CSV table of N, CA, C and O in Angstrom, one decimal:
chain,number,residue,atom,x,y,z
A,1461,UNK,N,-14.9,-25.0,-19.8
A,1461,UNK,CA,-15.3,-24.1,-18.7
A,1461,UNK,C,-16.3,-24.8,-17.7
A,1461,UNK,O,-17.0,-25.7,-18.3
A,1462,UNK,N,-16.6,-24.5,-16.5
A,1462,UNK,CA,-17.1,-25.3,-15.2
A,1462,UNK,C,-18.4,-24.3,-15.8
A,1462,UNK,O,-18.2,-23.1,-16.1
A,1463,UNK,N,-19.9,-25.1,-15.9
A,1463,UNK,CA,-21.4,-24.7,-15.8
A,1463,UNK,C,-22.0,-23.9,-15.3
A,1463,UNK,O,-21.8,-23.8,-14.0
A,1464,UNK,N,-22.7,-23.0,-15.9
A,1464,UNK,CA,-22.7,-22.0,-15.0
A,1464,UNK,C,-24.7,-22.5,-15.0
A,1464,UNK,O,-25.3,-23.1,-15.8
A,1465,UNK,N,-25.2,-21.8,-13.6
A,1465,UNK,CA,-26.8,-21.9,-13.7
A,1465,UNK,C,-27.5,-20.9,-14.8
A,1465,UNK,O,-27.0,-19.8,-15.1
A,1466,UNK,N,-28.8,-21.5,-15.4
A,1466,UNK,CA,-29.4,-20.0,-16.0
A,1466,UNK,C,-30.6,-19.8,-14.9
A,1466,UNK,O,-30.8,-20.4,-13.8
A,1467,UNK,N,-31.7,-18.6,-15.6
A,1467,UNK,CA,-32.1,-17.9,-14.0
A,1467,UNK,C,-33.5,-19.4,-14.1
A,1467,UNK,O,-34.3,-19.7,-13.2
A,1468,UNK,N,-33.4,-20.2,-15.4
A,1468,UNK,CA,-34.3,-21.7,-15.3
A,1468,UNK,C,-33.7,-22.3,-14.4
A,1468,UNK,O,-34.4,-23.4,-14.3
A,1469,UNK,N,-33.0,-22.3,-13.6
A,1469,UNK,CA,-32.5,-23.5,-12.9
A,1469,UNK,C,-31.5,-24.6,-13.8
A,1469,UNK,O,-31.1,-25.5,-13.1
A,1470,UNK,N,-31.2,-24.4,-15.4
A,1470,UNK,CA,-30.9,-25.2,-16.1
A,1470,UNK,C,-29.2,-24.4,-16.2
A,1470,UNK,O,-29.0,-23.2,-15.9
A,1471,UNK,N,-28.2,-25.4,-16.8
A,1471,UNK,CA,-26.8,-24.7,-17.2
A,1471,UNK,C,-26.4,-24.0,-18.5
A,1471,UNK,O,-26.7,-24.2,-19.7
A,1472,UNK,N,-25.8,-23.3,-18.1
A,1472,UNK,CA,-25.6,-22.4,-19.3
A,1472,UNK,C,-23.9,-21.9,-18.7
A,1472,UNK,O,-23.6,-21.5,-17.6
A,1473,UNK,N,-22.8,-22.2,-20.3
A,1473,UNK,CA,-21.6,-21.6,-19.9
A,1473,UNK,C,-21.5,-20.5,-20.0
A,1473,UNK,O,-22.4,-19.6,-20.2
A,1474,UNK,N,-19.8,-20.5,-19.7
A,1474,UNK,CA,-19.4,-18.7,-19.7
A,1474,UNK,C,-20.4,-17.7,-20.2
A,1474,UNK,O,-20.7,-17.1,-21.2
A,1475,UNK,N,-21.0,-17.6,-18.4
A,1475,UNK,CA,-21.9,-16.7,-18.0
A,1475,UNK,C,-22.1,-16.0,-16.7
A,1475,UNK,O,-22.5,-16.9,-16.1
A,1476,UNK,N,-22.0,-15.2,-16.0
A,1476,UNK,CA,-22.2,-14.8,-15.0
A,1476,UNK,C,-23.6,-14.5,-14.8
A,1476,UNK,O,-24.1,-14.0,-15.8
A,1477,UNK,N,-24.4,-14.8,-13.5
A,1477,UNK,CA,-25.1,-14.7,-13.4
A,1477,UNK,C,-25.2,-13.6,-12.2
A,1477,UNK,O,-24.6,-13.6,-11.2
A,1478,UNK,N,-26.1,-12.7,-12.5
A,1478,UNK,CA,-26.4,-11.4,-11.8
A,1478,UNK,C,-27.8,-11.3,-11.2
A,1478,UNK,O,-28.8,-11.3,-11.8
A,1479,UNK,N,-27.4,-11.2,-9.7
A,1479,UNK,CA,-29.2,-10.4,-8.9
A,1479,UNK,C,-29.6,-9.6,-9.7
A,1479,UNK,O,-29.0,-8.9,-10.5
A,1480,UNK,N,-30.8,-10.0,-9.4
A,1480,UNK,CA,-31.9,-8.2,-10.1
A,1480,UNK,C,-31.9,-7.0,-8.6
A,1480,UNK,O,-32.8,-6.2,-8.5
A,1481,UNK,N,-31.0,-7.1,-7.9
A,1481,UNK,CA,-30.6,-6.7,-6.4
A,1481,UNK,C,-29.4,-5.7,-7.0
A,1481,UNK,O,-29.3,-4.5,-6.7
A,1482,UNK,N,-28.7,-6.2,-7.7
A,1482,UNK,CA,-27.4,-5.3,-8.3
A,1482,UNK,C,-27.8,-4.5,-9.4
A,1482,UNK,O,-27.0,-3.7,-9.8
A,1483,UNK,N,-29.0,-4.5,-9.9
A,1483,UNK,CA,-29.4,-3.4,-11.6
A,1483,UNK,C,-28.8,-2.5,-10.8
A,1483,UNK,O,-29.2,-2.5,-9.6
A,1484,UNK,N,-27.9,-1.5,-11.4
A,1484,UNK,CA,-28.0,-0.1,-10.9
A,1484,UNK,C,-26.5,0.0,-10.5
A,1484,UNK,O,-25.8,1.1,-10.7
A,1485,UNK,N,-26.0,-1.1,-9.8
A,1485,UNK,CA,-24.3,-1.3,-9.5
A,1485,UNK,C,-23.5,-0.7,-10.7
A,1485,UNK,O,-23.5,-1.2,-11.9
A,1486,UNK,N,-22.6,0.7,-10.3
A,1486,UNK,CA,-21.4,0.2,-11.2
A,1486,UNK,C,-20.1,-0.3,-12.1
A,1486,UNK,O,-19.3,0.1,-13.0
A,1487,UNK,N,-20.5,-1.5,-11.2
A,1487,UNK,CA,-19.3,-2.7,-10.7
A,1487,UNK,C,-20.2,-3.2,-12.4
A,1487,UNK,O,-19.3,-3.0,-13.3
A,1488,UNK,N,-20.9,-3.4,-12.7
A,1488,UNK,CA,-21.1,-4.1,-13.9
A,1488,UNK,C,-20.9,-3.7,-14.8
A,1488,UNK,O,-20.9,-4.5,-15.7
A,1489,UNK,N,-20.6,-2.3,-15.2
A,1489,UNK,CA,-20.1,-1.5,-16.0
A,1489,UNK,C,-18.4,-2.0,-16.4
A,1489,UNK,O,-18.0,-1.8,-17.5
A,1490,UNK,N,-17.7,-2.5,-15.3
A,1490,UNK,CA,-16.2,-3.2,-15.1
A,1490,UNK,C,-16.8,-4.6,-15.5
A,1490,UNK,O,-15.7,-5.2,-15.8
A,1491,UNK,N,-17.8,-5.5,-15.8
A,1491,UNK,CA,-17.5,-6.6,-16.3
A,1491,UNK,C,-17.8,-6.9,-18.0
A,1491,UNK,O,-18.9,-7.2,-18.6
A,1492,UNK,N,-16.2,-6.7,-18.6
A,1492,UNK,CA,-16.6,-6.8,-20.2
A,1492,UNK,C,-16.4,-7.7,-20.4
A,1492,UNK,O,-17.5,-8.2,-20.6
A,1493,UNK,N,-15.4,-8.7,-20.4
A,1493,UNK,CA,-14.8,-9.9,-20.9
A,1493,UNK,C,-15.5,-11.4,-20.6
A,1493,UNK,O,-15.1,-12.6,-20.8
A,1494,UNK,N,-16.5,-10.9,-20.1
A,1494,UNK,CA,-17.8,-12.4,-19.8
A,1494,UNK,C,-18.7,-11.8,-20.0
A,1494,UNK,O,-18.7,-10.6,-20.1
A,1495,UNK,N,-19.6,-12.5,-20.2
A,1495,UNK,CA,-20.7,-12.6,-20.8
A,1495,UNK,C,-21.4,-12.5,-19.4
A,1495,UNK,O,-20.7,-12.9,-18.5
A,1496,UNK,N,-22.5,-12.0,-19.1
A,1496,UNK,CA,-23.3,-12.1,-17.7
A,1496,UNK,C,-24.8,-11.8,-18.1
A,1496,UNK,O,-25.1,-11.7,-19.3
A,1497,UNK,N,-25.8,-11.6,-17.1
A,1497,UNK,CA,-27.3,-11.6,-17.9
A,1497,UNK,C,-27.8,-11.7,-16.1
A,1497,UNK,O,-27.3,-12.4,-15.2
A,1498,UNK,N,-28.8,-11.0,-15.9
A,1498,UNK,CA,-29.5,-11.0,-14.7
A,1498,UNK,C,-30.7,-12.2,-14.8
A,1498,UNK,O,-31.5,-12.4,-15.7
A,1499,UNK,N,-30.6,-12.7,-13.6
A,1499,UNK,CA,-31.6,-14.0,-12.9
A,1499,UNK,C,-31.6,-13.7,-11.3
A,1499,UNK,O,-31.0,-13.0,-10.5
A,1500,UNK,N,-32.7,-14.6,-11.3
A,1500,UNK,CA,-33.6,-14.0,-10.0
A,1500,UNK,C,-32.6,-15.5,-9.2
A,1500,UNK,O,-32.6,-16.7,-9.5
A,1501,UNK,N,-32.0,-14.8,-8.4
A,1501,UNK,CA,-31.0,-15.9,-7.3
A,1501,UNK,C,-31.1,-15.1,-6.5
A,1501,UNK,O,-31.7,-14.0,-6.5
A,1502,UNK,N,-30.4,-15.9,-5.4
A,1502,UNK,CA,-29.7,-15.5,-4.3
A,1502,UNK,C,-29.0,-14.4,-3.8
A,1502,UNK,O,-29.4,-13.3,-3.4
A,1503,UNK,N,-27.5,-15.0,-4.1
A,1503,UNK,CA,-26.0,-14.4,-4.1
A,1503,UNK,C,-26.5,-13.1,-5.3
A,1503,UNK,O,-27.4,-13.2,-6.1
A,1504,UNK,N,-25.6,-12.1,-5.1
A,1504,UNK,CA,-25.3,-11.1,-6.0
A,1504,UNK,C,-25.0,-11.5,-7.1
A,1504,UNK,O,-25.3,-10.9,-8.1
A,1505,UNK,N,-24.3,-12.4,-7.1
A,1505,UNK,CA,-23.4,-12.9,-8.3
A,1505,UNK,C,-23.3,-14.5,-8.5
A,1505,UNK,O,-23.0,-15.2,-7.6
A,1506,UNK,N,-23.5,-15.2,-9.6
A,1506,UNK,CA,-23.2,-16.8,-9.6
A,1506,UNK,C,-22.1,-16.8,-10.6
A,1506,UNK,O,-22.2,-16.4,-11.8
A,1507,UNK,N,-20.9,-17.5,-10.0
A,1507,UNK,CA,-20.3,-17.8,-11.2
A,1507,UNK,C,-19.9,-18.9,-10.9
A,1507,UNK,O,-19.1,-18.6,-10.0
A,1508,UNK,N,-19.9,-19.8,-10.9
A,1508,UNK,CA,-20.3,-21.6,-10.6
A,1508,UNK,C,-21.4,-22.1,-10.1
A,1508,UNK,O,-22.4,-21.7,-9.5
A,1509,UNK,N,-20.9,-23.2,-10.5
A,1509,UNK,CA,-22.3,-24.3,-10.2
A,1509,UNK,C,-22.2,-24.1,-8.6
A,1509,UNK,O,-23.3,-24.1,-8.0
A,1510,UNK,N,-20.8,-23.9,-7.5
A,1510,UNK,CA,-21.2,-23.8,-6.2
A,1510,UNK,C,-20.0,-22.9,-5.7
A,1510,UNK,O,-19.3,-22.9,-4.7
A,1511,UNK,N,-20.1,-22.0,-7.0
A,1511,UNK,CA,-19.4,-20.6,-6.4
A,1511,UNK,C,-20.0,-19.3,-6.2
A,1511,UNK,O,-20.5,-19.2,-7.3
A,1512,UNK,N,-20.3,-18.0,-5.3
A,1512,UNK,CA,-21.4,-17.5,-5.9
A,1512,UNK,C,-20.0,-16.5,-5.1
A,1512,UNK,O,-19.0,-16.7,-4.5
A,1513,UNK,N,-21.0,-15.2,-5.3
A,1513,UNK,CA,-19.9,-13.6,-4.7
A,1513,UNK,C,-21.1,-12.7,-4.0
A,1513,UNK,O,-22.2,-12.4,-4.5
A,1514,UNK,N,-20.7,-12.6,-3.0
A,1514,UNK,CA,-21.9,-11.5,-2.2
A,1514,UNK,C,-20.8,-10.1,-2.3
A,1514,UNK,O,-19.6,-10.2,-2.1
A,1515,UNK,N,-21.4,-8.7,-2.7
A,1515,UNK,CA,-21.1,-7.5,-3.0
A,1515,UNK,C,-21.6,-6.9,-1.8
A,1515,UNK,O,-22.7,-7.0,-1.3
A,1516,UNK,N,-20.7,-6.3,-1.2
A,1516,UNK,CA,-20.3,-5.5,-0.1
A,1516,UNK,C,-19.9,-4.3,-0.1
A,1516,UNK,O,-18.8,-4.4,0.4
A,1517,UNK,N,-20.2,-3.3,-0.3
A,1517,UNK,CA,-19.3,-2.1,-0.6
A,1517,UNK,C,-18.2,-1.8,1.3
A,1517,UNK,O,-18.6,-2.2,2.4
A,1518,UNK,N,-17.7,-1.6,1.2
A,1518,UNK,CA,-16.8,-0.8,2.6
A,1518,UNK,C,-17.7,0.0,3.2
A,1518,UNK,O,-18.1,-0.2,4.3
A,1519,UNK,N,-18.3,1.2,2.3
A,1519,UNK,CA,-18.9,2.3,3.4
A,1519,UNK,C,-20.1,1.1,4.0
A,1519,UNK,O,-19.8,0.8,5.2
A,1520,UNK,N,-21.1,0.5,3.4
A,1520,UNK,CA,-22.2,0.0,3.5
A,1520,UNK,C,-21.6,-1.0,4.8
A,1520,UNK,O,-22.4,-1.1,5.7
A,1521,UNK,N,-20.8,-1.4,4.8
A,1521,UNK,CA,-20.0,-2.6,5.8
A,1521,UNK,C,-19.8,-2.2,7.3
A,1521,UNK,O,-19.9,-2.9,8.3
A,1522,UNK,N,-19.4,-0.5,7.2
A,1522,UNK,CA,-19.3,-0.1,7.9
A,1522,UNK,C,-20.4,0.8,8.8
A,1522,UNK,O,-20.2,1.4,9.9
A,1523,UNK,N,-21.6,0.6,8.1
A,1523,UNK,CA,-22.6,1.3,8.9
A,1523,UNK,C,-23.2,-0.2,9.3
A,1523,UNK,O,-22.9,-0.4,10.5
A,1524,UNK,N,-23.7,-0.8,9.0
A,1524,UNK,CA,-24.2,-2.1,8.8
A,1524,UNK,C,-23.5,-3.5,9.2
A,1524,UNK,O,-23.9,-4.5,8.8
A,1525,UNK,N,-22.6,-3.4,10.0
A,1525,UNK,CA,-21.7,-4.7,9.9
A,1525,UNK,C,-22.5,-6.1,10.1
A,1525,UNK,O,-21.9,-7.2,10.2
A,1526,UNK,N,-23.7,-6.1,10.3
A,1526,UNK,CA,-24.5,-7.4,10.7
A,1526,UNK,C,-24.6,-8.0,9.6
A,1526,UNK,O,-24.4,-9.3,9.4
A,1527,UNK,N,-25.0,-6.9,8.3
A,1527,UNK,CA,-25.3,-7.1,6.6
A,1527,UNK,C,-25.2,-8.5,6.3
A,1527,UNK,O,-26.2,-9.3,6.1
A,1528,UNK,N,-23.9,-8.9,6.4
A,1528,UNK,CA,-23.0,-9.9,5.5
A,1528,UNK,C,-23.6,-10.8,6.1
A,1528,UNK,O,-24.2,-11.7,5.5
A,1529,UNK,N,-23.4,-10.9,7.5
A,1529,UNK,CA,-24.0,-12.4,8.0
A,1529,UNK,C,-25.4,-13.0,7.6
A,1529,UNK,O,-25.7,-14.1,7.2
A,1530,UNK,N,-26.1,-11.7,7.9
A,1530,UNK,CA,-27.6,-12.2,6.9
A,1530,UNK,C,-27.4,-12.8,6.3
A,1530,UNK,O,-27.7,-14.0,6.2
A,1531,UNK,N,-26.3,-11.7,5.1
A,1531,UNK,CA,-26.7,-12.3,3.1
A,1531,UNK,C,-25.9,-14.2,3.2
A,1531,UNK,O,-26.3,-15.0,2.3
A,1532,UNK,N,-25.1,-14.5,4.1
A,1532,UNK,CA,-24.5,-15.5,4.3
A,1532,UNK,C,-25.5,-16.5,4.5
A,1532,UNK,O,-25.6,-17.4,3.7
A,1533,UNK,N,-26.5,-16.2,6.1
A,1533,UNK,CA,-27.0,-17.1,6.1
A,1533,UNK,C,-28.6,-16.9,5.5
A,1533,UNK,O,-29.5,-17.2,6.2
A,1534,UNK,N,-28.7,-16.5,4.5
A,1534,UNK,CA,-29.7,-16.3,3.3
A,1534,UNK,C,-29.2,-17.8,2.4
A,1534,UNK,O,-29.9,-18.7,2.0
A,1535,UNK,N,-27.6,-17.5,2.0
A,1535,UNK,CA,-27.6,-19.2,1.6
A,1535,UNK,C,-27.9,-20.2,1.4
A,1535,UNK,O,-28.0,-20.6,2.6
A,1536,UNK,N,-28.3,-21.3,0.6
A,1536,UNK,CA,-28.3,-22.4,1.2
A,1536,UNK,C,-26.8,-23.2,0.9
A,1536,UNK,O,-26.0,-23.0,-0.1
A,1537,UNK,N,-26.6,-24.0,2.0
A,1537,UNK,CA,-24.9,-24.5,3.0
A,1537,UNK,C,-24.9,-25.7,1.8
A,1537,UNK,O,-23.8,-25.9,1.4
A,1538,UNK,N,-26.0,-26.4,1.2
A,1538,UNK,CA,-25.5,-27.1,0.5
A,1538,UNK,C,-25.4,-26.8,-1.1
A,1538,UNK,O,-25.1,-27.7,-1.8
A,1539,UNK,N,-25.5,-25.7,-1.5
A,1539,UNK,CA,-25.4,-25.5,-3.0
A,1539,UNK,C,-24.0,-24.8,-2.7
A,1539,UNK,O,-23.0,-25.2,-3.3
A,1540,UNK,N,-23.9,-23.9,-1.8
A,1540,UNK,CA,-22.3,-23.3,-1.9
A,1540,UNK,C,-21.0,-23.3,-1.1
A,1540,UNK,O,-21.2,-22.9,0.0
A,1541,UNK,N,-20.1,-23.6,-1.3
A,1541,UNK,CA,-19.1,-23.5,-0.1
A,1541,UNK,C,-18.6,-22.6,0.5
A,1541,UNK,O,-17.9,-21.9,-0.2
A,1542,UNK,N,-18.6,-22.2,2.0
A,1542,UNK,CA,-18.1,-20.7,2.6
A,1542,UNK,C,-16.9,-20.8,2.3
A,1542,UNK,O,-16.5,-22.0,2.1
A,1543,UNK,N,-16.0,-19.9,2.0
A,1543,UNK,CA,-14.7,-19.6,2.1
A,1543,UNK,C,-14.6,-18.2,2.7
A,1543,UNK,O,-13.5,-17.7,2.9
């Protein structure tokens, strides 16, 4: 399996790594089959060394449409790839 970060900055596999921005989501309640553990990042979510998931809800998107671009350029361009 591809490395995942721990909230040390060090790797740790099959792990998902979770904001302390999402406690309270219950989108995590739907993640059984990995292992995950909250660290102080970025992105909402790390699940690669240079893959990460920003959480969006629809309603929130639609009051707010600027949101995403923030949390985008909150990134840094060289640890992750836009897609």
């Amino acid at each position: 399996p591809p490395p995942r970060f721990s909230a040390g900055g060090q790797f740790s596999a099959n792990c998902i790594l979770v904001s302390r921005r999402q406690e309270g989501n219950p989108v995590l309640r739907c993640i059984r089959v990995v292992r995950w553990e909250f660290a102080d990042i970025v992105p909402d979510y790390m699940v690669g060394a240079t893959a990460c998931v920003l959480y969006l809800s629809l309603r929130y998107h639609l009051l707010h449409p600027e949101y995403i671009y923030q949390r985008i350029r909150e990134l840094q361009p060289a640890l992750y790839r836009l897609k």
